[in-house]
mmCIF file of C-alpha atoms and ligand atoms in Angstrom:
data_model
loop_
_atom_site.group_PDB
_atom_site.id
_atom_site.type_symbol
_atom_site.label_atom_id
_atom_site.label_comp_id
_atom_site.label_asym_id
_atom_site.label_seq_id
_atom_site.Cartn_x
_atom_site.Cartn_y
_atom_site.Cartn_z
ATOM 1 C CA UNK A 13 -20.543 9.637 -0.366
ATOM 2 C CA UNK A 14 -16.973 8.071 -1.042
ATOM 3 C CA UNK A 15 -13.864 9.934 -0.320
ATOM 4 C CA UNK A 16 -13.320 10.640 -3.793
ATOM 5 C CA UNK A 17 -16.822 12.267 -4.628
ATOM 6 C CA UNK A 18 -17.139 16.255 -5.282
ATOM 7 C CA UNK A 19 -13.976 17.985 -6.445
ATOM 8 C CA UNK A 20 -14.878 20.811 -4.711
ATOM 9 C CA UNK A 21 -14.727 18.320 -1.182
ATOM 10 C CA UNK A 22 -12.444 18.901 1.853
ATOM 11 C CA UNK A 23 -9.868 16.032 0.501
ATOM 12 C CA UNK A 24 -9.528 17.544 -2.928
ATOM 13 C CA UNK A 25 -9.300 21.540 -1.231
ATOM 14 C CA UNK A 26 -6.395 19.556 1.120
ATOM 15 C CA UNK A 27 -4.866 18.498 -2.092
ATOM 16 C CA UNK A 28 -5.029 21.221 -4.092
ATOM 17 C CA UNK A 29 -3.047 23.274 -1.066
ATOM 18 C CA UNK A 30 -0.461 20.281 -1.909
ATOM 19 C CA UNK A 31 -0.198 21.143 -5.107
ATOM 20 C CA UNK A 32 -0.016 24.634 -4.985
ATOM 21 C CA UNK A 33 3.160 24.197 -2.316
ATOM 22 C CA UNK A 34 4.703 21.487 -4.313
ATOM 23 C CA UNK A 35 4.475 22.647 -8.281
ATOM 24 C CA UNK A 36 7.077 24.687 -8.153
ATOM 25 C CA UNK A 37 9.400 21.931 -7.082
ATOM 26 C CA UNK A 38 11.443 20.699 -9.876
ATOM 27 C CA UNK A 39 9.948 17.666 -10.302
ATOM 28 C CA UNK A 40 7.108 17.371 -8.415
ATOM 29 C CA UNK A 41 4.832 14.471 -9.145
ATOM 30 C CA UNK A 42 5.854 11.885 -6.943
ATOM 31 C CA UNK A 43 5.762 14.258 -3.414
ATOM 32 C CA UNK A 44 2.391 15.142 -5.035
ATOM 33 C CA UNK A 45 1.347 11.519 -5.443
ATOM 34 C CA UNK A 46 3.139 10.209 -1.670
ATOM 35 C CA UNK A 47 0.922 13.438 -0.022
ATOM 36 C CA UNK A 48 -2.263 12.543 -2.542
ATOM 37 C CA UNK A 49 -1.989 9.398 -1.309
ATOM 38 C CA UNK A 50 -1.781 10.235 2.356
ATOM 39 C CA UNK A 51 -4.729 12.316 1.998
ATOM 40 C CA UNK A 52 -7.297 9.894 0.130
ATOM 41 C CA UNK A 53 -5.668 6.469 1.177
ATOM 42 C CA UNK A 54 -5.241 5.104 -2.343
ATOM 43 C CA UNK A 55 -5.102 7.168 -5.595
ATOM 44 C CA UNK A 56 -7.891 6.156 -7.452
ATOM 45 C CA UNK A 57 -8.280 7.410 -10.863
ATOM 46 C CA UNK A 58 -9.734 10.995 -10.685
ATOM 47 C CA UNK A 59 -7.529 11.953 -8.010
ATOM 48 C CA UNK A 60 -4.861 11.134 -10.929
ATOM 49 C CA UNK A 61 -6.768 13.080 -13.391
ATOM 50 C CA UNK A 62 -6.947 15.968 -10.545
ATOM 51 C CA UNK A 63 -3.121 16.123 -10.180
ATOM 52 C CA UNK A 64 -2.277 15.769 -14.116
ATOM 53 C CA UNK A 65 -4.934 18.658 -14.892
ATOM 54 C CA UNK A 66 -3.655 20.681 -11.277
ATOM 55 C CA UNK A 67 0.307 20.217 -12.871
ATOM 56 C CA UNK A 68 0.046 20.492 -16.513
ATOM 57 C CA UNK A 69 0.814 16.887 -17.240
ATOM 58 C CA UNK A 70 -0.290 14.260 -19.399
ATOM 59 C CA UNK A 71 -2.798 12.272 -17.630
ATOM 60 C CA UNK A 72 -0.718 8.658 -19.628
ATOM 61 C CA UNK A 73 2.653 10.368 -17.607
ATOM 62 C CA UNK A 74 0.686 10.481 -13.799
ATOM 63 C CA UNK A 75 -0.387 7.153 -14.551
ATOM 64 C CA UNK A 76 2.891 5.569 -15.171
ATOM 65 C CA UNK A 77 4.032 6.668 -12.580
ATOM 66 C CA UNK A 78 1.538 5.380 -10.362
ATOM 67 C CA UNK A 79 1.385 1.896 -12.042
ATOM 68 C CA UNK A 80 5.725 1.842 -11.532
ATOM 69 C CA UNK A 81 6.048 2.074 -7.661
ATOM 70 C CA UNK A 82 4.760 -0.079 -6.044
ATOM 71 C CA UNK A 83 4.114 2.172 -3.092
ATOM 72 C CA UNK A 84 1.320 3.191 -4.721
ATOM 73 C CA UNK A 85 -1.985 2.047 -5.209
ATOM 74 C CA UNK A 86 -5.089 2.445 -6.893
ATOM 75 C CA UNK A 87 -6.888 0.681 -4.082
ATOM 76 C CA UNK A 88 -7.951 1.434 -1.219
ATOM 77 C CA UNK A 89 -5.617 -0.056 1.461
ATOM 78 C CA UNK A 90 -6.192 -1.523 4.920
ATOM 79 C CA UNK A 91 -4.986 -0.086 8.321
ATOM 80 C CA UNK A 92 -2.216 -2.822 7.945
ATOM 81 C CA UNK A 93 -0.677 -3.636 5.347
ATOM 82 C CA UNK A 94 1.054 -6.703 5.383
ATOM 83 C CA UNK A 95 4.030 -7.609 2.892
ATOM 84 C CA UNK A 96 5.428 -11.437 2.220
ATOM 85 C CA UNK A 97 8.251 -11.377 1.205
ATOM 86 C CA UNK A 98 8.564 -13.536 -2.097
ATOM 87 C CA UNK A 99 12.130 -13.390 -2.729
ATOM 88 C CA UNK A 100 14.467 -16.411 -3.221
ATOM 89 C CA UNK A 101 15.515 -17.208 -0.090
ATOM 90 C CA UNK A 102 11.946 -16.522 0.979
ATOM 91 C CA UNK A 103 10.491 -18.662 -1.724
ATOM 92 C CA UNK A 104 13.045 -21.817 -0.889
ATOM 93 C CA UNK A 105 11.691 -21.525 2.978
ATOM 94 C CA UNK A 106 8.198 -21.321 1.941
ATOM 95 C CA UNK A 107 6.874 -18.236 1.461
ATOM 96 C CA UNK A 108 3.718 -19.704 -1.028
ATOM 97 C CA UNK A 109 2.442 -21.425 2.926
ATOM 98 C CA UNK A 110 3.029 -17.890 4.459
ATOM 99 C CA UNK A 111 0.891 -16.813 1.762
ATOM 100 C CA UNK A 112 -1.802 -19.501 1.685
ATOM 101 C CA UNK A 113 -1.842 -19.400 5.742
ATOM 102 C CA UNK A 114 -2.686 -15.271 5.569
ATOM 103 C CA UNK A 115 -4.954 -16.125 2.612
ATOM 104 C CA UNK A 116 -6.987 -18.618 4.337
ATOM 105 C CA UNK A 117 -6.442 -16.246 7.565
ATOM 106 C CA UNK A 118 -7.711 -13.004 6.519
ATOM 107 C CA UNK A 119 -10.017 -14.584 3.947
ATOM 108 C CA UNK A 120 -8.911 -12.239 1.396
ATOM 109 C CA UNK A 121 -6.543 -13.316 -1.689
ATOM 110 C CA UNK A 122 -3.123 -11.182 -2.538
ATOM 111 C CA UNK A 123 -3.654 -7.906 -3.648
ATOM 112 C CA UNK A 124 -6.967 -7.560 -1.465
ATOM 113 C CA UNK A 125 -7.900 -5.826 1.250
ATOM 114 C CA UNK A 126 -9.732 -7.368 4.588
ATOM 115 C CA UNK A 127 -13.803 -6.533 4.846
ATOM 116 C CA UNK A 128 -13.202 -4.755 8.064
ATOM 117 C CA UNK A 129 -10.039 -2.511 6.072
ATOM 118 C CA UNK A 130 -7.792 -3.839 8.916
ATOM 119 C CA UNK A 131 -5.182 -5.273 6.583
ATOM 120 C CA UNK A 132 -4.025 -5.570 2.949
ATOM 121 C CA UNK A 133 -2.251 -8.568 1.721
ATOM 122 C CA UNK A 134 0.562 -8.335 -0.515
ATOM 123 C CA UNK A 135 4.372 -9.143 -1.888
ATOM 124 C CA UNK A 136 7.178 -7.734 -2.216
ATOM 125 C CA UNK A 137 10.869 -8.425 -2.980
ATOM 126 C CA UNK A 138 13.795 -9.293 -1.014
ATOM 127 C CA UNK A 139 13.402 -7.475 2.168
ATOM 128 C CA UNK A 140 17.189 -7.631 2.910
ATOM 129 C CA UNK A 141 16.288 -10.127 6.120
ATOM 130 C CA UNK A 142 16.948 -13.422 4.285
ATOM 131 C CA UNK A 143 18.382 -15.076 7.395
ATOM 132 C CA UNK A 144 14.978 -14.884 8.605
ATOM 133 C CA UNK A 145 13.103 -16.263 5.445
ATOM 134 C CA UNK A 146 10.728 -17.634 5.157
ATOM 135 C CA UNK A 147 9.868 -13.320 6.073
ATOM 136 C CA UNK A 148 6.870 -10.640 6.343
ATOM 137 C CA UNK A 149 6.377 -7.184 7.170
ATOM 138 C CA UNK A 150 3.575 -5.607 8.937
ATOM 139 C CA UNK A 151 4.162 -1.842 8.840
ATOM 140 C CA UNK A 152 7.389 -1.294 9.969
ATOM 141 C CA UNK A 153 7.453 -4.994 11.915
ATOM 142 C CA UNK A 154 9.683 -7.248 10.464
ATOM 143 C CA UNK A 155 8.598 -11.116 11.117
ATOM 144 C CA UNK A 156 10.805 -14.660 10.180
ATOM 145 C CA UNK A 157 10.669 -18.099 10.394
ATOM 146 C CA UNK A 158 6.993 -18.583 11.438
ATOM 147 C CA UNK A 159 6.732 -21.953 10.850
ATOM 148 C CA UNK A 160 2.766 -22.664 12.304
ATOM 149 C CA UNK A 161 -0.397 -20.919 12.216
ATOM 150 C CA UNK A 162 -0.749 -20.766 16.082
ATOM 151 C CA UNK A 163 2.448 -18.532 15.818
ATOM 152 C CA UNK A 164 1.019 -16.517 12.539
ATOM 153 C CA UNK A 165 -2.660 -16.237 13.863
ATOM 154 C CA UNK A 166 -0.678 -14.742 17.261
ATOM 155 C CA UNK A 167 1.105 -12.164 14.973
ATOM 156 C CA UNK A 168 -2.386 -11.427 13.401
ATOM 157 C CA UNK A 169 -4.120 -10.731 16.663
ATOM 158 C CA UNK A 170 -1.853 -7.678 17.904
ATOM 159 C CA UNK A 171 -2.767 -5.843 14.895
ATOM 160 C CA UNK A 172 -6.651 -6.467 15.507
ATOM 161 C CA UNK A 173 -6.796 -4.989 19.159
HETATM 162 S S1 LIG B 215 14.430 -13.165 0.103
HETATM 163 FE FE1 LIG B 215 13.058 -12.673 1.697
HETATM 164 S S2 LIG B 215 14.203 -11.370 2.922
HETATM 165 FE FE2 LIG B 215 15.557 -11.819 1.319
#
């Protein structure tokens, strides 16, 4: 049974205890979503539904929302998830080889998430380290100027222990 299945399941009870603390809030949807999404991992589509029909909104609005940050996702996500940066600087120092060296790496393509759900591979802009490019971010772990995949596969290998 996925962690989605049943509405009347443990995740959706946790939830709904989220939403009963929260909907008085001014504007609540996005603490909703951020503690929705802490709760299932990703915020798949009837979790959405869930939290329009739980706060009175337009399913179209929740949606929005969730398609506008890009904090949060409709997929499910791995352990790690591991942001190259694609900004200028990045891009002029090679970020497309960071890319195509986690590709070939992880064996996943961006936007996808490892078999094992140990990491997720994605972009993101300008991470405000540009003396660093070409740059990624593992979690809170800020990495530059890895220039070979000895170095990158090294990175890589702390996170899988
Ligand atoms: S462009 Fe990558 S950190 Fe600024």
């Amino acid at each position: 049974m996925g962690v989605t299945a049943g509405k009347d399941g443990l995740l959706y009870k946790r939830l709904k205890e989220v939403i009963d603390e929260k909907k008085n809030l001014q504007d609540p949807l996005i603490e909703v979503l951020r503690e929705a999404q802490d709760i299932f991992g990703f915020l798949p589509i009837e979790v959405q539904e869930f939290v329009a029909s739980e706060l009175g909104l337009p399913i179209a609005e929740v949606y929005g929302v969730v398609t506008f940050y890009n904090f949060f996702s409709m997929v499910p996500q791995g352990k790690h998830i591991i942001n190259v940066c694609t900004g200028t600087a990045c891009y002029v120092k090679g970020a497309d080889r960071i890319i195509k060296m986690m590709e070939e790496e992880l064996g996943v393509k961006l936007g996808e998430t490892t078999k094992d759900n140990l990491f997720t591979l994605s972009s993101v802009r300008c991470v405000g380290a540009c003396s660093l490019a070409p740059v990624f971010v593992i979690g809170e772990d800020t990495y530059g100027r890895v220039d070979s995949r000895t170095k990158l596969v090294a990175i890589l290998d702390k996170y899988r222990q």
